[in-house]
Coordinates of C-alpha atoms and ligand atoms in Angstrom, one line a residue:
M1 CA 184.3 100.5 195.6
P2 CA 183.5 104.1 194.8
V3 CA 185.4 106.1 192.4
A4 CA 186.0 109.8 192.8
I5 CA 186.4 112.4 190.1
Q6 CA 188.7 115.1 191.0
P7 CA 189.1 118.0 188.5
A8 CA 192.4 119.5 188.5
G9 CA 192.5 121.5 185.4
N10 CA 192.6 125.0 186.4
E11 CA 195.8 126.9 187.4
V12 CA 195.4 126.2 191.1
G13 CA 194.6 122.5 190.6
R14 CA 197.5 122.1 188.2
K15 CA 199.9 123.7 190.7
H16 CA 198.6 121.6 193.6
Y17 CA 198.9 118.4 191.6
L18 CA 202.5 119.3 190.8
D19 CA 203.3 120.3 194.4
T20 CA 201.7 117.4 196.4
V21 CA 201.0 114.5 194.1
E22 CA 203.8 114.5 191.4
N23 CA 206.2 115.7 193.9
L24 CA 205.7 113.9 197.2
V25 CA 205.1 115.9 200.4
S26 CA 207.9 115.5 203.0
L27 CA 206.1 115.0 206.3
E28 CA 209.0 116.0 208.3
H29 CA 208.9 119.5 206.6
Y30 CA 205.2 119.9 207.9
R31 CA 205.6 118.1 211.2
E32 CA 204.2 121.1 213.3
F33 CA 201.0 121.0 211.2
L34 CA 200.3 117.3 211.4
G35 CA 198.7 117.1 214.9
H36 CA 197.3 113.8 215.8
D37 CA 197.5 112.6 212.2
A38 CA 201.3 112.4 212.4
E39 CA 201.6 108.8 213.5
D40 CA 199.2 107.4 210.8
L41 CA 200.8 109.4 208.1
F42 CA 204.4 108.5 208.9
A43 CA 203.2 104.9 209.0
I44 CA 201.9 104.8 205.4
S45 CA 204.5 107.0 204.0
D46 CA 207.4 105.9 201.9
Q47 CA 210.3 107.0 204.0
G48 CA 208.4 110.1 205.2
K49 CA 207.1 111.1 201.7
L50 CA 203.5 111.0 200.6
A51 CA 201.2 112.1 197.7
L52 CA 198.3 114.1 199.2
W53 CA 195.1 115.7 197.9
G54 CA 192.3 117.5 199.5
V55 CA 188.7 118.7 198.9
T56 CA 187.2 122.0 200.2
P57 CA 183.9 121.8 202.2
G58 CA 182.3 123.5 199.1
T59 CA 179.4 125.9 199.2
N60 CA 177.2 125.0 202.2
G61 CA 179.5 122.0 202.8
V62 CA 178.3 120.2 199.7
N63 CA 181.5 118.2 199.4
I64 CA 181.5 116.9 202.9
S65 CA 179.0 114.2 202.5
K66 CA 180.6 113.1 199.2
Y67 CA 184.0 112.9 200.8
Q68 CA 182.5 110.8 203.6
K69 CA 181.6 108.1 201.1
L70 CA 185.2 107.4 200.4
E71 CA 187.3 104.7 202.1
P72 CA 190.9 103.4 201.7
G73 CA 191.2 101.4 198.6
D74 CA 188.9 103.6 196.5
T75 CA 190.1 105.2 193.2
V76 CA 190.4 108.8 192.4
L77 CA 190.6 110.1 188.8
F78 CA 192.3 113.4 188.1
T79 CA 190.7 115.3 185.1
R80 CA 191.9 118.2 183.1
K81 CA 191.5 119.6 179.6
G82 CA 189.4 116.9 178.1
Y83 CA 191.2 113.9 179.6
V84 CA 191.4 111.7 182.7
Y85 CA 195.2 112.1 183.1
S86 CA 196.0 110.1 186.1
S87 CA 194.4 107.9 188.8
G88 CA 195.5 106.8 192.2
T89 CA 194.4 104.7 195.2
I90 CA 193.4 106.2 198.4
T91 CA 195.3 104.9 201.3
H92 CA 194.2 107.0 204.2
L93 CA 191.5 109.7 204.7
F94 CA 191.8 112.4 207.3
H95 CA 190.5 115.9 208.2
N96 CA 193.3 118.4 208.9
K97 CA 192.7 122.1 208.3
N98 CA 196.0 123.3 209.5
F99 CA 198.0 120.9 207.4
A100 CA 195.8 121.9 204.3
L101 CA 196.4 125.5 204.9
A102 CA 200.1 125.0 205.2
L103 CA 200.2 122.9 202.0
W104 CA 197.9 124.8 199.8
N105 CA 196.7 128.0 201.6
Q106 CA 193.1 128.8 200.8
D107 CA 190.9 129.5 197.7
N108 CA 189.2 132.7 196.7
K109 CA 186.2 131.8 198.9
G110 CA 188.4 131.6 202.0
Q111 CA 188.1 127.7 202.1
T112 CA 190.9 125.2 202.2
W113 CA 191.3 121.6 201.0
E114 CA 190.9 120.3 204.5
Y115 CA 189.2 117.0 203.7
M116 CA 192.4 115.3 202.9
Y117 CA 193.5 111.9 201.6
A118 CA 196.8 110.2 200.9
L119 CA 197.3 108.5 197.5
D120 CA 199.3 105.5 196.3
A121 CA 199.8 103.6 193.0
I122 CA 199.5 106.7 190.8
Q123 CA 199.2 106.0 187.2
S124 CA 199.1 108.2 184.1
H125 CA 196.4 108.0 181.6
E126 CA 195.1 109.7 178.5
I127 CA 191.4 108.9 178.6
P128 CA 189.2 111.3 176.7
Y129 CA 186.2 112.6 178.6
Q130 CA 183.9 111.1 175.9
I131 CA 185.0 107.5 177.1
L132 CA 184.3 108.5 180.7
R133 CA 180.9 110.1 179.8
D134 CA 180.0 106.8 177.9
A135 CA 181.0 104.7 180.9
I136 CA 178.8 106.7 183.4
G137 CA 176.2 107.8 181.0
S138 CA 176.5 111.5 181.3
D139 CA 175.7 113.9 178.5
E140 CA 178.0 115.9 176.2
G141 CA 178.0 119.1 178.4
D142 CA 179.5 117.1 181.2
N143 CA 183.1 118.4 181.6
F144 CA 183.7 117.0 185.0
M145 CA 183.7 120.3 186.9
G146 CA 183.6 119.7 190.6
F147 CA 184.4 116.9 192.9
R148 CA 182.2 113.9 192.7
V149 CA 181.9 110.4 193.9
L150 CA 180.3 107.9 191.6
D151 CA 177.9 105.2 192.8
G152 CA 178.5 101.5 192.4
D153 CA 177.6 100.8 188.9
K154 CA 179.3 103.8 187.4
S155 CA 182.3 103.1 189.5
D156 CA 182.6 99.6 188.1
A157 CA 182.3 100.9 184.5
V158 CA 185.1 103.4 185.3
L159 CA 187.4 100.8 186.9
E160 CA 186.9 98.5 183.8
I161 CA 188.2 101.4 181.6
L162 CA 191.3 101.9 183.9
N163 CA 192.0 98.1 183.8
R164 CA 192.1 98.1 180.0
K165 CA 195.7 97.2 179.0
N166 CA 197.5 99.1 176.3
T167 CA 194.5 101.0 175.0
S168 CA 195.3 104.3 173.4
Y169 CA 192.6 106.7 172.4
P170 CA 192.6 109.2 169.6
R171 CA 193.9 112.7 170.7
V172 CA 191.1 115.1 171.4
T173 CA 190.9 118.7 172.4
E174 CA 187.8 119.7 174.1
R175 CA 185.4 121.9 171.9
G176 CA 185.3 125.4 172.9
P177 CA 181.8 127.0 173.3
Q178 CA 182.1 128.7 169.9
D179 CA 183.6 125.7 168.0
P180 CA 181.4 123.7 165.7
P181 CA 180.3 120.2 166.6
R182 CA 182.7 117.3 166.0
I183 CA 181.9 114.0 164.3
G184 CA 180.7 111.6 167.0
E185 CA 179.7 114.3 169.4
R186 CA 176.6 113.6 171.3
F187 CA 173.9 115.9 172.8
K188 CA 171.1 114.9 175.1
N189 CA 168.4 116.4 173.2
R190 CA 167.6 119.0 170.5
H191 CA 167.4 121.6 173.4
A192 CA 171.1 121.0 174.3
I193 CA 172.0 121.4 170.6
W194 CA 170.0 124.6 170.4
K195 CA 171.7 125.8 173.6
A196 CA 175.1 125.2 172.1
Y197 CA 174.4 126.7 168.6
G198 CA 171.0 128.3 168.5
G199 CA 168.8 128.3 165.4
Q200 CA 165.8 126.0 164.8
K201 CA 165.1 123.7 167.6
Y202 CA 162.3 121.5 166.1
Q203 CA 162.6 121.2 162.3
G204 CA 164.5 118.3 160.7
A205 CA 166.6 120.7 158.7
A206 CA 168.3 123.6 160.3
V207 CA 171.2 126.1 159.7
F208 CA 173.1 127.3 162.9
P209 CA 173.2 131.2 163.1
G210 CA 176.7 132.3 161.8
E211 CA 177.2 129.2 159.6
N212 CA 176.2 128.1 156.1
F213 CA 176.1 124.4 156.7
L214 CA 172.8 122.7 156.7
N215 CA 172.1 120.2 159.5
I216 CA 169.8 117.2 159.0
F217 CA 168.2 115.5 161.9
S218 CA 167.0 112.0 161.7
D219 CA 165.2 110.4 164.6
A220 CA 164.8 106.6 164.7
D221 CA 161.8 107.2 167.1
G222 CA 160.2 109.7 164.6
P223 CA 156.9 109.2 163.0
Y224 CA 158.7 108.1 159.7
P225 CA 162.1 106.7 160.5
D226 CA 164.7 107.2 157.8
F227 CA 166.1 104.2 156.0
I228 CA 169.8 103.9 156.3
N229 CA 171.5 101.4 153.8
D230 CA 173.7 99.1 155.7
E231 CA 175.7 98.2 152.7
T232 CA 176.3 101.7 151.2
G233 CA 175.7 104.0 154.2
V234 CA 173.3 105.9 152.0
I235 CA 170.4 107.6 153.9
E236 CA 167.0 107.8 152.4
Y237 CA 165.8 110.9 154.3
R238 CA 162.1 111.7 154.3
G239 CA 161.3 115.3 153.5
Q240 CA 159.8 117.9 155.7
G241 CA 156.1 118.1 156.4
L242 CA 153.9 115.6 158.3
V243 CA 150.5 116.4 156.9
G244 CA 149.6 116.9 153.2
K245 CA 151.7 116.9 150.1
Q246 CA 155.2 118.0 150.6
V247 CA 156.6 121.0 148.6
L248 CA 159.9 122.5 148.0
T249 CA 159.6 125.1 150.7
R250 CA 161.3 125.6 154.2
G251 CA 163.3 122.4 155.2
N252 CA 162.8 120.9 151.7
K253 CA 164.0 124.1 150.1
L254 CA 167.1 123.9 152.3
L255 CA 167.7 120.4 151.2
E256 CA 167.1 121.2 147.5
D257 CA 169.5 124.3 147.8
A258 CA 172.2 121.9 149.4
R259 CA 171.6 119.4 146.5
L260 CA 172.0 122.0 143.8
A261 CA 175.0 123.6 145.5
R262 CA 176.5 120.1 146.4
S263 CA 177.3 121.6 149.8
P264 CA 178.4 119.4 152.7
V265 CA 175.5 118.8 155.2
R266 CA 175.7 117.6 158.7
F267 CA 173.9 114.4 159.3
W268 CA 172.6 114.0 163.0
Y269 CA 171.0 110.8 164.1
K270 CA 169.2 109.7 167.2
P271 CA 168.9 106.0 167.7
T272 CA 165.9 104.7 169.7
K273 CA 166.0 106.0 173.2
G274 CA 169.5 107.4 172.4
Q275 CA 171.2 110.8 172.1
W276 CA 171.6 113.1 169.2
T277 CA 174.9 112.3 167.6
F278 CA 176.6 114.3 164.8
N279 CA 177.1 111.1 162.8
N280 CA 178.9 112.3 159.6
W281 CA 178.9 114.6 156.8
V282 CA 176.7 113.9 153.7
V283 CA 176.0 115.3 150.3
V284 CA 172.4 115.5 149.1
T285 CA 172.7 113.7 145.7
D286 CA 169.2 113.0 144.5
R287 CA 165.5 113.1 145.5
T288 CA 162.4 111.2 144.6
T289 CA 158.9 111.3 145.6
V290 CA 156.9 108.4 147.2
T291 CA 153.1 108.1 148.0
E292 CA 152.3 107.1 151.5
S293 CA 149.9 107.7 154.3
D294 CA 150.4 110.9 156.4
T295 CA 149.7 111.2 160.1
K296 CA 146.0 111.8 159.2
D297 CA 145.9 108.7 157.1
N298 CA 145.5 110.4 153.8
K299 CA 147.6 109.3 150.9
T300 CA 150.1 112.0 150.2
S301 CA 153.2 112.7 148.2
R302 CA 156.5 112.9 150.1
F303 CA 160.0 113.5 149.2
I304 CA 162.9 111.0 149.8
W305 CA 166.2 112.7 149.8
F306 CA 169.4 110.5 149.1
L307 CA 172.2 111.5 151.4
V308 CA 175.6 110.0 150.6
P309 CA 178.3 110.0 153.3
V310 CA 181.5 111.9 152.7
E311 CA 184.7 112.1 154.5
S312 CA 184.5 115.6 155.7
E313 CA 183.1 119.1 154.9
N314 CA 186.1 119.6 152.6
S315 CA 185.1 118.6 149.1
A316 CA 188.7 118.1 148.2
E317 CA 188.6 114.9 150.2
W318 CA 185.4 113.6 148.5
N319 CA 185.1 110.5 146.3
T320 CA 185.5 111.2 142.6
D321 CA 182.2 109.5 142.0
I322 CA 180.4 112.3 143.8
L323 CA 182.6 115.1 142.4
S324 CA 182.5 114.0 138.8
A325 CA 178.7 113.3 138.7
P326 CA 176.6 116.0 137.1
I327 CA 174.1 117.9 139.4
L328 CA 170.8 116.6 138.3
D329 CA 168.2 119.0 136.9
L330 CA 165.0 117.5 138.4
P331 CA 161.5 118.7 137.9
I332 CA 159.7 119.9 141.1
D333 CA 157.2 117.0 140.7
E334 CA 159.1 114.0 139.6
P335 CA 156.9 111.2 138.9
E336 CA 157.8 108.2 141.0
L337 CA 158.1 104.7 139.7
T338 CA 155.4 103.7 142.1
S339 CA 155.3 102.6 145.7
N340 CA 152.0 100.7 145.0
Y341 CA 152.8 97.2 145.7
E342 CA 150.0 95.7 143.7
M343 CA 151.0 97.7 140.6
L344 CA 154.6 96.6 141.1
L345 CA 153.6 93.1 141.2
E346 CA 151.7 93.3 138.1
N347 CA 154.6 94.8 136.1
Y348 CA 157.2 92.7 137.9
S349 CA 158.8 91.0 134.9
K350 CA 159.1 94.2 132.8
L351 CA 160.6 96.2 135.6
S352 CA 163.0 93.5 136.8
R353 CA 164.3 93.2 133.3
K354 CA 164.7 96.9 133.1
F355 CA 166.8 97.0 136.3
K356 CA 168.9 94.1 135.1
E357 CA 169.7 95.8 131.9
E358 CA 170.5 99.1 133.6
A359 CA 172.7 97.7 136.2
V360 CA 176.3 97.2 135.5
G361 CA 177.9 96.3 138.9
T362 CA 176.7 99.0 141.2
I363 CA 176.7 101.9 138.7
T364 CA 173.9 102.5 136.3
S365 CA 175.1 103.3 132.8
S366 CA 174.2 106.9 132.3
K367 CA 173.3 108.8 135.4
P368 CA 175.6 107.5 138.2
L369 CA 174.0 109.5 141.0
R370 CA 170.5 108.1 140.2
R371 CA 171.7 104.7 141.4
Y372 CA 170.4 105.4 144.9
K373 CA 166.9 106.2 143.7
R374 CA 167.1 103.0 141.5
S375 CA 168.3 101.1 144.4
R376 CA 165.3 102.1 146.4
E377 CA 162.9 101.3 143.5
A378 CA 164.6 97.9 143.1
R379 CA 164.1 97.3 146.8
D380 CA 160.4 98.2 146.6
L381 CA 160.0 95.7 143.7
V382 CA 161.6 93.0 145.8
I383 CA 159.3 93.8 148.6
A384 CA 156.3 93.5 146.4
R385 CA 157.6 90.2 145.0
S386 CA 157.9 88.8 148.6
K387 CA 154.2 89.7 149.4
F388 CA 155.6 90.6 152.8
K389 CA 156.9 87.1 153.7
C390 CA 160.4 86.0 154.1
E391 CA 161.4 84.7 150.7
Y392 CA 163.6 81.9 152.0
T393 CA 161.8 78.6 151.5
K394 CA 163.5 77.2 154.6
C395 CA 162.7 80.1 156.9
T396 CA 161.9 78.8 160.3
G397 CA 159.9 81.7 161.3
M398 CA 159.4 85.5 160.8
P399 CA 159.6 87.6 164.0
P400 CA 156.0 88.1 164.9
D401 CA 156.3 91.9 165.4
V402 CA 155.9 94.5 162.9
D403 CA 158.2 97.6 162.3
S404 CA 157.2 101.1 163.4
Q405 CA 155.2 101.6 160.2
G406 CA 153.2 98.5 160.8
K407 CA 154.9 96.5 158.1
P408 CA 156.4 93.0 158.6
I409 CA 160.2 93.1 159.5
L410 CA 161.9 92.3 156.2
Q411 CA 165.3 93.2 155.0
V412 CA 166.3 93.2 151.4
D413 CA 169.7 91.6 150.9
H414 CA 172.0 91.6 147.9
I415 CA 172.7 87.9 147.3
K416 CA 176.1 88.7 145.9
P417 CA 177.0 91.8 147.7
L418 CA 177.5 95.1 145.9
S419 CA 180.9 95.4 147.3
E420 CA 181.9 92.1 145.4
G421 CA 180.3 93.3 142.2
G422 CA 176.9 92.0 142.7
S423 CA 174.3 93.6 140.6
D424 CA 171.8 96.1 142.1
S425 CA 168.8 94.5 140.5
P426 CA 165.9 92.3 141.8
N427 CA 167.4 89.1 140.4
N428 CA 170.3 89.6 142.8
M429 CA 168.0 90.7 145.7
I430 CA 165.9 88.7 148.2
A431 CA 163.5 89.9 151.0
I432 CA 164.3 87.9 154.1
C433 CA 163.6 88.1 157.7
P434 CA 166.2 89.2 160.2
N435 CA 166.8 85.6 161.3
C436 CA 167.5 84.4 157.8
H437 CA 169.5 87.5 157.2
V438 CA 171.9 86.7 160.0
A439 CA 172.2 83.2 158.8
K440 CA 173.1 84.3 155.3
T441 CA 175.5 86.9 156.6
I442 CA 177.5 85.2 159.3
G443 CA 176.1 81.6 159.6
K444 CA 178.2 78.4 159.0
N445 CA 176.3 77.5 155.8
K446 CA 176.2 81.1 154.3
T447 CA 177.7 80.0 151.1
K448 CA 175.2 77.2 150.6
I449 CA 172.3 79.6 151.7
A450 CA 173.5 82.2 149.0
K451 CA 173.2 79.5 146.4
E452 CA 169.8 78.5 147.5
F453 CA 168.7 82.3 147.4
I454 CA 169.8 82.5 143.7
Q455 CA 167.8 79.4 143.0
I456 CA 164.8 80.7 144.9
V457 CA 164.8 84.1 143.1
S458 CA 165.4 82.6 139.7
E459 CA 162.5 80.2 140.1
K460 CA 160.2 83.0 141.4
E461 CA 161.1 85.2 138.5
L462 CA 160.4 82.4 136.0
A463 CA 157.1 81.7 137.5
M464 CA 156.1 85.4 137.4
T465 CA 157.2 85.6 133.7
K466 CA 155.0 82.7 132.8
K467 CA 151.9 84.2 134.3
Ligands
LIG1 ZN1 163.2 84.0 157.3

């Protein structure tokens, strides 16, 4: 059952909607224009009154074939100013130019809305365009200009939305062409963002002309996907530069400036095969360096930037943790703990103890904002301890696949969650495969599993101390 989308947002559309849908048309009043449609129309009318709409032929008759796909029983959506504001069911379709001229006159191209239909079961809605776009898979720029008839799958998705009971959506106003992007707003690709705002089209860090905000782009399909911590939302963002040692110039300089100024930064994210979304505002709180292979397989030094989510661009709304923390005075080349797993393993006991002593709940004693860097280092240490195998002794099997960097798929879990006061140190952390992670998070035996995890980790730590 096709669904038609019928824009009625401009002045003419709004007037027509008021004149012939909201206020029903009295057929008697137009009897002389009805011609051979008179009998049918009176038959379906409610005591001679009907809601009517029409479509112009369009340039080169573009609308006619679309109109011809419609049948009685199909649904029409009326859109304006960012919303689907009503829907109706088609009860009858007919072509009547004289009647259309009498009702609506003609448009500025000399056409009239002669491909007509009668409507019934008209309902009000307040469905934002984004919901409609999501349902039919159209991109951000789609503002539903022009008459369109959706194909089967898309129609089904739209009907599902209309059938939702008692759903209210947050108020939105459509973004004007000059307005900044909104949180959650999606763009098909970087080109679409560039078209909307200009500026840099390819770099991971860019400032739009006329603004001071930095925009950070993180692509899940990128050569080095960024780590997003599920528990804290903190993003470990790889610095700019694919080949060779990264230095504090260009994109990295922009990130460093944002860190030193503690200015709000837009974080854009593109999931695998998805669209670019302005996810949230972040603050650059810290950085560290790691050694890893570049695209030419040379060991090189890279920045990791720690981006902490904040409510908005307005610093008055930020968490006091962030506001009260000192802005760190970091050397250009800060020595990293190490990301060499063999070395980590050799020094495991010493390092684990250090982490344990430093960690008080989720906050390290002296420098609160370094906790994100610490957290990463603790995670690396746990991965080293796991030797890239799920640490759960009852694991029934790791996924055979590796991640995009060729590493086994392991997730480092806080056995007692940070949110419950768990310590951010390796003795409270375990590297497990996604299967075991799910079991521990939502499984029936999750409490029992957590106890087993504590046991496993303490036995491992003990064995490593003895060695
Ligand atoms: Zn496992």
